[in-house]
Short mmCIF file of C-alpha atoms in Angstrom, two decimals:
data_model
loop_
_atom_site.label_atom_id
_atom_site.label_comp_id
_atom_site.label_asym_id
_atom_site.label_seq_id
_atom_site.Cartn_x
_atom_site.Cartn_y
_atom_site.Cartn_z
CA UNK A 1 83.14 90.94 96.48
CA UNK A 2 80.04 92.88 95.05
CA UNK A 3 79.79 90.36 92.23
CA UNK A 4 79.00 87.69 95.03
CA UNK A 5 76.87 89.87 96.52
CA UNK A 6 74.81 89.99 93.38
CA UNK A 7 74.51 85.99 93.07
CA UNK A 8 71.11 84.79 94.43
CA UNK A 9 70.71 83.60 98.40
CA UNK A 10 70.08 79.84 99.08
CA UNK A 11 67.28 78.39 98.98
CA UNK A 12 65.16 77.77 101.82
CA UNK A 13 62.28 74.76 102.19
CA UNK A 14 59.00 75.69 102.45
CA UNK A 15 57.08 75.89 105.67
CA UNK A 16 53.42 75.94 107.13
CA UNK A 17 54.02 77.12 110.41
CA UNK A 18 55.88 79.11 112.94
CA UNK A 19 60.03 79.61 112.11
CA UNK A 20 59.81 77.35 108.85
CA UNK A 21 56.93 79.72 107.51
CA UNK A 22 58.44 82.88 108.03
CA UNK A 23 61.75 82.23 106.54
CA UNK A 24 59.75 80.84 103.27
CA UNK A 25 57.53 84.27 103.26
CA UNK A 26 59.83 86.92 103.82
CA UNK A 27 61.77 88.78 101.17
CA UNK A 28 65.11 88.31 102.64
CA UNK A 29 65.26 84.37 101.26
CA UNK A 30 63.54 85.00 98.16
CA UNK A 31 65.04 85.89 94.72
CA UNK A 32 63.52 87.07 91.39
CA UNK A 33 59.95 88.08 90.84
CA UNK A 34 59.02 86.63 94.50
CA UNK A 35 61.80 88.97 96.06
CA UNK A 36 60.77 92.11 93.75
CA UNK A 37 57.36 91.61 95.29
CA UNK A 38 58.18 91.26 98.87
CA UNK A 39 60.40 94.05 98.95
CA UNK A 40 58.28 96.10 97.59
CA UNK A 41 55.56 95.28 100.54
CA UNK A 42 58.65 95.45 102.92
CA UNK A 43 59.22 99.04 101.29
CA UNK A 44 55.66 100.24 101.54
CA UNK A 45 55.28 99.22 105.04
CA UNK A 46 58.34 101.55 106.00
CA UNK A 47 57.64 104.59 103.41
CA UNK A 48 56.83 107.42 105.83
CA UNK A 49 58.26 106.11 108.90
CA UNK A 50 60.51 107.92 110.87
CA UNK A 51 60.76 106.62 114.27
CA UNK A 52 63.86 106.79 117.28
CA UNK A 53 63.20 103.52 119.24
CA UNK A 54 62.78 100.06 118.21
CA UNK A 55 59.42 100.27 120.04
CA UNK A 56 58.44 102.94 117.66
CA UNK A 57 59.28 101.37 114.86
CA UNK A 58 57.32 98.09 116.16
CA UNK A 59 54.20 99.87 116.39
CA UNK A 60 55.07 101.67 113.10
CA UNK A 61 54.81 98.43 111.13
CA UNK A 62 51.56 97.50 113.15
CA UNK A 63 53.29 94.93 115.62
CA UNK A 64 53.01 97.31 118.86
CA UNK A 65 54.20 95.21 122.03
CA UNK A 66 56.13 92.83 119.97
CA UNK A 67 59.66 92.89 120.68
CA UNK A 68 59.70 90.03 123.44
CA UNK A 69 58.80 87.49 120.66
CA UNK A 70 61.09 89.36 118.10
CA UNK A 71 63.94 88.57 120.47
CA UNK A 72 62.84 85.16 120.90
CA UNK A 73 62.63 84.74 116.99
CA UNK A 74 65.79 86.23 116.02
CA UNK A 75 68.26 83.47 116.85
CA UNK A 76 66.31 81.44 114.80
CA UNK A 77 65.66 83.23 111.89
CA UNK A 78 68.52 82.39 109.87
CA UNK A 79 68.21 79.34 108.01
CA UNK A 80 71.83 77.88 109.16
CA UNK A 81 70.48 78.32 112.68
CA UNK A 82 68.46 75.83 114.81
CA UNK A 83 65.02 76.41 115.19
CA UNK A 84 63.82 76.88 118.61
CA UNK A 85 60.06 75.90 120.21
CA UNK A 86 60.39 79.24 121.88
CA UNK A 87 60.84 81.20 118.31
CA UNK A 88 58.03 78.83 116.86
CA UNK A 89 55.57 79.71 119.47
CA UNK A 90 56.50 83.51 118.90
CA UNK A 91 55.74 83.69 115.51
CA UNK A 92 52.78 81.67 115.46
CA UNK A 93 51.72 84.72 118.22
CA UNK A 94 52.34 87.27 115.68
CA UNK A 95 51.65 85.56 112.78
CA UNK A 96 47.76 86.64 112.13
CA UNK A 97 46.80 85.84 108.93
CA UNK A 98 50.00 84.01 107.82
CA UNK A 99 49.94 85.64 104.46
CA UNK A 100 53.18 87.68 102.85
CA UNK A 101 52.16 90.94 104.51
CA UNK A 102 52.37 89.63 108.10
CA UNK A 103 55.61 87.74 107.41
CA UNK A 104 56.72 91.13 105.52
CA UNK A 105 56.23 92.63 109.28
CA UNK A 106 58.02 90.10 111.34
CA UNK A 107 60.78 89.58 109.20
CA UNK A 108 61.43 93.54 109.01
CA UNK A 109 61.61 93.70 112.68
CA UNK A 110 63.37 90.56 113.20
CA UNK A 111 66.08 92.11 111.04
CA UNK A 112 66.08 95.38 112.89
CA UNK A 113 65.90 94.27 115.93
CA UNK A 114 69.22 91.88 115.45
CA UNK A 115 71.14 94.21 113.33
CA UNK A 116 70.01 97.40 115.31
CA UNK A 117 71.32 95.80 118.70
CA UNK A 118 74.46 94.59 117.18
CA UNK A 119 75.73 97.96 115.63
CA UNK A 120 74.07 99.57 118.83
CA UNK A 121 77.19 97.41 120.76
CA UNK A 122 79.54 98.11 118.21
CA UNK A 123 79.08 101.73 118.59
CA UNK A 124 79.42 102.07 122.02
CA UNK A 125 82.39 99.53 122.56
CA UNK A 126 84.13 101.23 119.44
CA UNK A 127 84.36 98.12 117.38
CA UNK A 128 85.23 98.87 113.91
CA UNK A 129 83.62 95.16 112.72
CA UNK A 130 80.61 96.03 110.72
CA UNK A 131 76.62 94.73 112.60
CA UNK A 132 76.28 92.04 109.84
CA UNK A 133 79.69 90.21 109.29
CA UNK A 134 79.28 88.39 106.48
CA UNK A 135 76.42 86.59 104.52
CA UNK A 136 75.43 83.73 102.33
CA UNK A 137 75.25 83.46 98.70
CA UNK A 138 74.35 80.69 96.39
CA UNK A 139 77.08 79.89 93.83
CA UNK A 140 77.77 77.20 91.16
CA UNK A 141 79.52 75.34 93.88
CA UNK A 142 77.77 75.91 96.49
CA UNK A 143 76.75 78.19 99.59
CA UNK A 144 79.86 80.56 100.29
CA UNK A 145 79.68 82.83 103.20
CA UNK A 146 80.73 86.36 101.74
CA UNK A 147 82.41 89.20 103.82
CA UNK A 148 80.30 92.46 103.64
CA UNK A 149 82.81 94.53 105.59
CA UNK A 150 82.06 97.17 103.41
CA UNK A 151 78.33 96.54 102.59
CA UNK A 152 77.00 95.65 106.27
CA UNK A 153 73.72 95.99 105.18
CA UNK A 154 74.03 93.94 101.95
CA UNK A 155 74.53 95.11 98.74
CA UNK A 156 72.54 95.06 95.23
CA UNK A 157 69.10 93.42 95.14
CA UNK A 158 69.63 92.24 98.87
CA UNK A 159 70.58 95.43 100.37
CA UNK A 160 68.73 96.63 103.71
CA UNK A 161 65.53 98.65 102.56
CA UNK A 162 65.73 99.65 106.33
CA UNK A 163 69.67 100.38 106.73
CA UNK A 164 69.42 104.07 107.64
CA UNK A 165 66.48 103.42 109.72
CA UNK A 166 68.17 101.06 111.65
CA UNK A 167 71.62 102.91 111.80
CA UNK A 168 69.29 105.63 113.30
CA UNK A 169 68.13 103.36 116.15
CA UNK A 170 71.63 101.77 116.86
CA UNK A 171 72.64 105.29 117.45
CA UNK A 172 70.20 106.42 119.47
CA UNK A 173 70.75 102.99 121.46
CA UNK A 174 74.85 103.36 121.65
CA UNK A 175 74.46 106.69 122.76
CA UNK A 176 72.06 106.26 125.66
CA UNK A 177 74.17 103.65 127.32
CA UNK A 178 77.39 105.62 127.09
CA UNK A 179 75.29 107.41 129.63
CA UNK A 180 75.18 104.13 131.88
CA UNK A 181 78.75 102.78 132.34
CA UNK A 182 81.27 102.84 135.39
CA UNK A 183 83.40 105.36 133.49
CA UNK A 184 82.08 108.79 132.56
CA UNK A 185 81.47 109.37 129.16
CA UNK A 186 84.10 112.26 127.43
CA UNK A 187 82.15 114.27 124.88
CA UNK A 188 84.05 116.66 122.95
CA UNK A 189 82.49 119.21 121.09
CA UNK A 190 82.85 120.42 117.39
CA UNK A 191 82.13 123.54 115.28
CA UNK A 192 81.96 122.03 112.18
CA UNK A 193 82.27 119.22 109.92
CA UNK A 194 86.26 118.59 110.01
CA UNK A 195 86.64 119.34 113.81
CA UNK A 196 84.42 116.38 113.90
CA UNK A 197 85.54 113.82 112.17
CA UNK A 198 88.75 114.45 113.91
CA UNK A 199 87.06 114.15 116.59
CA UNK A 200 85.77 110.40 116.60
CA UNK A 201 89.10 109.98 114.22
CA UNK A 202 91.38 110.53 117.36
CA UNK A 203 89.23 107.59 119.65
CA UNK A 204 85.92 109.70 120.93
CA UNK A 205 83.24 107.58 120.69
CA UNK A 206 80.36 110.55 120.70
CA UNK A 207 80.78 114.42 119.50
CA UNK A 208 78.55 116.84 120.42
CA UNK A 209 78.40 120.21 118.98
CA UNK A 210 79.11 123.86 120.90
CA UNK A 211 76.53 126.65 120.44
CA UNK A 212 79.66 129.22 121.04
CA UNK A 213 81.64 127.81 118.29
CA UNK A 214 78.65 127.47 115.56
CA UNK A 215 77.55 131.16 116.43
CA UNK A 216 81.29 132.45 116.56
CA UNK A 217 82.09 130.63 112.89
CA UNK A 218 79.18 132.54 111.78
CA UNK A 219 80.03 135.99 113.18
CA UNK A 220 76.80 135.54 115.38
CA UNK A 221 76.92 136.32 119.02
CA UNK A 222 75.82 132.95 121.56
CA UNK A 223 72.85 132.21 123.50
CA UNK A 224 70.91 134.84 121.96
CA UNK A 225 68.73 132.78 120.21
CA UNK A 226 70.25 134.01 116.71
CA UNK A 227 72.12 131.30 115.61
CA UNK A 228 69.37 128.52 114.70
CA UNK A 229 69.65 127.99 110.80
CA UNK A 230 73.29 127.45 111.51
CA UNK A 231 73.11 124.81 114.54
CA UNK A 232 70.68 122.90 112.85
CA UNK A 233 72.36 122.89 109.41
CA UNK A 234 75.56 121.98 111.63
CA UNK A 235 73.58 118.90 113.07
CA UNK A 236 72.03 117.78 109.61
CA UNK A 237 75.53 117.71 108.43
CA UNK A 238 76.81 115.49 111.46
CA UNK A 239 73.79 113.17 111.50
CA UNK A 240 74.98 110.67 109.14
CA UNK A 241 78.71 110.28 110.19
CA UNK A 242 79.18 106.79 111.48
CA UNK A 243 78.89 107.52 115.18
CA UNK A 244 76.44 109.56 117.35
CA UNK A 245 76.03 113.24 117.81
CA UNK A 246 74.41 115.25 120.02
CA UNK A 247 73.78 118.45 118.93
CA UNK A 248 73.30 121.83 121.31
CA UNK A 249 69.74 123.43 120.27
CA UNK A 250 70.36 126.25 122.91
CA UNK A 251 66.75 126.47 124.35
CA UNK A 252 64.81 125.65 120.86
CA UNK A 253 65.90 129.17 119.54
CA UNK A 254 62.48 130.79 120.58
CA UNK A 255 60.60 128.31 118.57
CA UNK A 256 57.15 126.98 120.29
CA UNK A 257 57.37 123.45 122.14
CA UNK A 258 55.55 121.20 119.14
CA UNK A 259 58.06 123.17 116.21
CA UNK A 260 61.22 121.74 118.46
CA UNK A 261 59.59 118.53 118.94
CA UNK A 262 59.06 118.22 115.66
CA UNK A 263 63.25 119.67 114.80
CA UNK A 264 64.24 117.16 117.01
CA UNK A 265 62.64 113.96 115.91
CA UNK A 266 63.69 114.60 112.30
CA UNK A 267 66.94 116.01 112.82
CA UNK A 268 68.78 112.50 112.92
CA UNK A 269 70.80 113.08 115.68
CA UNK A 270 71.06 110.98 119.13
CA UNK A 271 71.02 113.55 121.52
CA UNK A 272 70.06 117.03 122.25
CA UNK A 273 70.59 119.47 124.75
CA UNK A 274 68.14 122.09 125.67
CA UNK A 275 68.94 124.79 128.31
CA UNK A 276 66.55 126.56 130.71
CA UNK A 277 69.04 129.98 130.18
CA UNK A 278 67.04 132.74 127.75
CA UNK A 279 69.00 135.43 126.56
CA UNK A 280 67.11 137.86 129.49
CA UNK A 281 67.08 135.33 132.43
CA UNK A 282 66.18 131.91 133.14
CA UNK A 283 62.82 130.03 131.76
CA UNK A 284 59.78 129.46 134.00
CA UNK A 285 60.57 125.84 135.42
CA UNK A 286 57.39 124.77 134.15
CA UNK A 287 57.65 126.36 130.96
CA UNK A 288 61.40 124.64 130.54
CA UNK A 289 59.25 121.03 131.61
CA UNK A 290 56.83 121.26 129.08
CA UNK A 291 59.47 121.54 126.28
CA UNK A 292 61.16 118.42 127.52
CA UNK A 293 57.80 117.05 127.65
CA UNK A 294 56.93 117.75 123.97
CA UNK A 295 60.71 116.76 122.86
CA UNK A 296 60.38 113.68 124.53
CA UNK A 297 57.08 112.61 123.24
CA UNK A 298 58.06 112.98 119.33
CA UNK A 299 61.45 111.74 120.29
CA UNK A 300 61.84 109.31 122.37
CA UNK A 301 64.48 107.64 121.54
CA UNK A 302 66.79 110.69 121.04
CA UNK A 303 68.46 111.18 124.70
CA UNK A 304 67.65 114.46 126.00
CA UNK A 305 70.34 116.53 128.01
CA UNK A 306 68.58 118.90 129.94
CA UNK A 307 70.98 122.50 130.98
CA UNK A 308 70.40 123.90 134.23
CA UNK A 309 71.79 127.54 134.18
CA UNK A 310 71.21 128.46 137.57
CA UNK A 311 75.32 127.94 139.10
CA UNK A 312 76.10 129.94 135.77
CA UNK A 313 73.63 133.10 137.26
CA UNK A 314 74.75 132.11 141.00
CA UNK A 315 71.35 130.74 142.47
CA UNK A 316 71.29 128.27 145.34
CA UNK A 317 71.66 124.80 144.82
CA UNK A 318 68.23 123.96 145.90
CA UNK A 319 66.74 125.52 142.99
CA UNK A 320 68.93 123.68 140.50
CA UNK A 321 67.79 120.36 142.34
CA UNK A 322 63.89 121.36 142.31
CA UNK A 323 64.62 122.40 138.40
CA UNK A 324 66.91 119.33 138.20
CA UNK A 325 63.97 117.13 139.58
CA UNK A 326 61.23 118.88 137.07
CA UNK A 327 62.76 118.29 134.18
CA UNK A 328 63.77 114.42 134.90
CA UNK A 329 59.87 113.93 135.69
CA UNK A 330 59.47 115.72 132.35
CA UNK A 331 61.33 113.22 130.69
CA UNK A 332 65.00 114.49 130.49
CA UNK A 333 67.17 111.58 130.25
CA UNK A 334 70.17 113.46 131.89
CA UNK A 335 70.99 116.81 133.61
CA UNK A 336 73.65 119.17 132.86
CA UNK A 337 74.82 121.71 135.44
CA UNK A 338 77.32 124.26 133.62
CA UNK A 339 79.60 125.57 136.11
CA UNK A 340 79.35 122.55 138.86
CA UNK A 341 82.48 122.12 140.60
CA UNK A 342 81.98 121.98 143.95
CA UNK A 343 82.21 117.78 145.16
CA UNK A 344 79.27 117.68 147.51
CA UNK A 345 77.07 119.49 145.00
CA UNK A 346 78.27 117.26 141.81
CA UNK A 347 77.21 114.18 144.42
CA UNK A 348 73.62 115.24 145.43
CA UNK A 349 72.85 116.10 141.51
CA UNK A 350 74.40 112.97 140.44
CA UNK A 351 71.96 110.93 142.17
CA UNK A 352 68.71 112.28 139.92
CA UNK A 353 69.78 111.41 136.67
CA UNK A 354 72.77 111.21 134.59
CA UNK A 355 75.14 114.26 135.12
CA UNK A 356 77.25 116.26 132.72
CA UNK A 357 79.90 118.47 134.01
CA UNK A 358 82.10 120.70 132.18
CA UNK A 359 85.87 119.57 131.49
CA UNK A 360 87.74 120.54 134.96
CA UNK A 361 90.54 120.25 137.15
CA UNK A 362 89.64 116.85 138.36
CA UNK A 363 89.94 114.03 135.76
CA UNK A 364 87.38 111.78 134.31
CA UNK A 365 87.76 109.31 136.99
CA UNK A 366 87.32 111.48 140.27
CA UNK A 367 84.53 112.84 138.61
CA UNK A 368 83.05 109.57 137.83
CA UNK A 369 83.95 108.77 141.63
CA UNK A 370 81.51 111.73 142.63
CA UNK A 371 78.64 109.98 140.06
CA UNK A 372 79.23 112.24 137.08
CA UNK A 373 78.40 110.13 133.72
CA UNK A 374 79.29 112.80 130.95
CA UNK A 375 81.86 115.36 130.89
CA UNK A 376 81.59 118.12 127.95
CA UNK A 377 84.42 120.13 126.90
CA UNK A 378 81.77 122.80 125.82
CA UNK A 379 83.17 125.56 123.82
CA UNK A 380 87.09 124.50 125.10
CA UNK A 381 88.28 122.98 121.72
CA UNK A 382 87.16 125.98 120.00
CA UNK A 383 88.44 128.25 121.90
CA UNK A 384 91.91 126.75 121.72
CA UNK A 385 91.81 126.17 118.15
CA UNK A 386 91.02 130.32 117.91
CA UNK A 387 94.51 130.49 119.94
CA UNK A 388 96.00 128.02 118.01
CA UNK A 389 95.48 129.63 114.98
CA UNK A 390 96.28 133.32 116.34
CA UNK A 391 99.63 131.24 117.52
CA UNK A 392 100.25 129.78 114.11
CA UNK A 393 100.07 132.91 112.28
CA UNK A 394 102.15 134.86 114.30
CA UNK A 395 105.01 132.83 114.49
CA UNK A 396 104.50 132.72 110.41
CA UNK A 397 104.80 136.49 110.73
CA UNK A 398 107.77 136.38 113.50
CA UNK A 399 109.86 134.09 111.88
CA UNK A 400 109.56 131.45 114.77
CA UNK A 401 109.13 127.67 114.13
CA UNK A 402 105.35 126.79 113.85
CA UNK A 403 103.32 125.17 115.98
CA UNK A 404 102.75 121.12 115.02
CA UNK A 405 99.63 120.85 112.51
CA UNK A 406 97.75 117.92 110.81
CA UNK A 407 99.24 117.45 107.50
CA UNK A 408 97.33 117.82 104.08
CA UNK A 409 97.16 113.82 103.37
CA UNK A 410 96.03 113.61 107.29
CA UNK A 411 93.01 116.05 106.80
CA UNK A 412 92.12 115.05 103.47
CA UNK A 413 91.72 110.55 104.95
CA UNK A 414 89.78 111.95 108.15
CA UNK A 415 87.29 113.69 106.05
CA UNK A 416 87.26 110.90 103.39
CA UNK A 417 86.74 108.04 106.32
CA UNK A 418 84.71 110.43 108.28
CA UNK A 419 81.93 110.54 105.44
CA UNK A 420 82.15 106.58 104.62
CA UNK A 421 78.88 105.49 107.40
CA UNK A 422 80.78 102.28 108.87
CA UNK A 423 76.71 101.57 108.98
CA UNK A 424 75.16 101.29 105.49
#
């Protein structure tokens, strides 16, 4: 299969104007010396770019405002595909000077923009199929269509220059509208690498990551602000497993609003929470709104869970739903109440923004009935595992029949699979 992928791409005619131009100018139907020198321009024009939306990235590459055309040129960019007048007319709009660098600019975000959206679907329906089935290669007898289930981003000279740039996006994407669906979203949450990966191994589609069981691990004591290094070493770790994270920053561990802006758009995750609980009493609503602000300005593509600790510290309702309101017009793309039970209370939140609950005696479906979109299990799984293993041991030392445990071969394919991006 990787020979294949190593044979040249068809040929394409050349062109003058609009679709027919673009495919004969971009580095993604070129081979030899022309391709070398195209991806390089395709590589320069991302080198330094780290960006969390599509729009971002648009602007990045000096095509702000573009993605309506990029959508209309997409389903024509292929060569095998008919060319439309409405992708025609879109390139000749972005076009400029019609030389390799402006082809080198369209072509990158045509490629993004298809492959980003398709993975972004993938992710969030739990599809398995890679973004970019299969591709074409020029042989001896003729175009063959080649699988790249396990290069989805191409392989050899033709691999992706943007593939982790992209997977970033689709991410960010997936995990935003598993926010937006009839069901609530379940979002268990890990302490570490393994408990991860067996995680999204067992059918969870998103893992977050609980500040209780990073500190704990670490013999640090929570929500004092102490465990930092080890959260976001924790979410650097997770980043590039082949579905999103979100990873629990506490309230930025002390650090001034532009340092956790700048944490959170290069961390590589696709969500964050940040809580307005301080280890002495809860944040000045104001100052809790302009974090969010400064988060959401570097970031905005990474979706921003905003914790209200007010029900945790027993103040009224109507001061979680004035906090609850700041920190939405701040920018927070969802609210999390810890400690919201009560069904009247779940409803009025619900209708601000995107609610996460904690795990409780109602299921996932009379919550979503009350408007909830995300229920955390918090520091649960950790917990349990702590009893688990207390459990284990004891019945070790007692003689008793131990409690049912993955098996060596099970642990060792989950961590194996778990570090294999289904992405790039």
């Amino acid at each position: 299969m990787s020979e294949e992928l190593l044979l040249p791409v068809p040929p394409v005619p050349p062109g003058d104007a609009g679709v027919a131009w673009l495919r004969s100018s971009v580095v993604r139907f070129s081979n030899g010396a022309e391709h070398a020198r195209r991806r390089a321009l395709t590589e320069r024009l991302l080198d330094g770019v780290h960006v969390t939306t599509l729009d971002e990235l648009a602007a990045a590459v000096g095509l702000p405002g573009s993605l309506d055309d990029i959508a209309a040129i997409a389903p024509s960019y292929q060569p095998h595909e008919p060319i439309t007048a409405a992708a025609d007319a879109a390139v000749e709009r972005l076009a400029g000077s019609r030389d390799e660098e402006a082809a080198a600019r369209i072509g990158l975000l045509v490629q993004a923009w298809a492959a980003t959206h398709a993975l972004a679907d993938r992710l969030r329906t739990g599809d398995p199929a890679p973004p970019v089935p299969v591709t074409r290669r020029q042989t001896p007898r003729g175009v063959v269509e080649v699988s790249l289930e396990h290069h989805p981003f191409g392989h050899g000279p033709h691999a992706c220059p943007g593939r982790r740039l992209a997977t970033r996006i689709a991410k960010n994407t997936a995990f935003r509208a598993l926010h937006h669906q009839a069901e609530p979203l379940v979002l268990p949450n890990a302490w570490d690498h393994s408990s991860a990966v067996a995680l999204h191994a067992a059918g969870f589609r998103a893992v977050g990551t609980t500040s209780l069981g990073v500190a704990a691990a670490h013999g640090i004591e929570d929500g004092a602000g102490l465990a930092g290094d080890q959260a976001v070493a924790l979410a650097r770790l997770l980043a590039d497993l082949p579905f999103p994270v979100t990873a629990d920053l506490e309230s930025g561990f002390g650090a001034p609003p532009d340092e956790v802006a700048g944490l959170v758009a290069n961390l590589g995750v696709a969500g964050v929470n940040l809580e307005d609980g301080r280890p002495h009493g809860l944040a000045d609503p104001q100052e809790q709104a302009d974090l969010i602000s400064a988060v959401k300005e570097r970031a905005p593509g990474v979706f921003l869970n905003a914790r209200i600790d007010t029900h945790w510290l027993g103040i009224a309702l109507n001061e979680t739903e004035e906090r609850a309101r700041r920190y939405v017009d701040a920018g927070a793309d969802g609210i999390f109440v810890a400690g919201l039970t009560d069904p009247h209370d779940i409803e009025r939140l619900a209708a601000l923004a995107p609610l996460n609950v904690l795990a409780q005696q109602r299921t996932p479906k009379e919550l979503g009935d009350l408007g909830v979109k995300r229920i955390s299990t918090g520091s649960l799984l950790f917990r349990a595992a702590l009893h688990h293993t207390v459990a284990t041991a004891r019945a070790v030392r007692d003689g008793a029949p131990a409690p049912r445990a993955f098996g060596y071969a099970e642990v060792q394919e989950m961590i194996s699979r778990g570090t294999r991006s289904g992405a790039g």
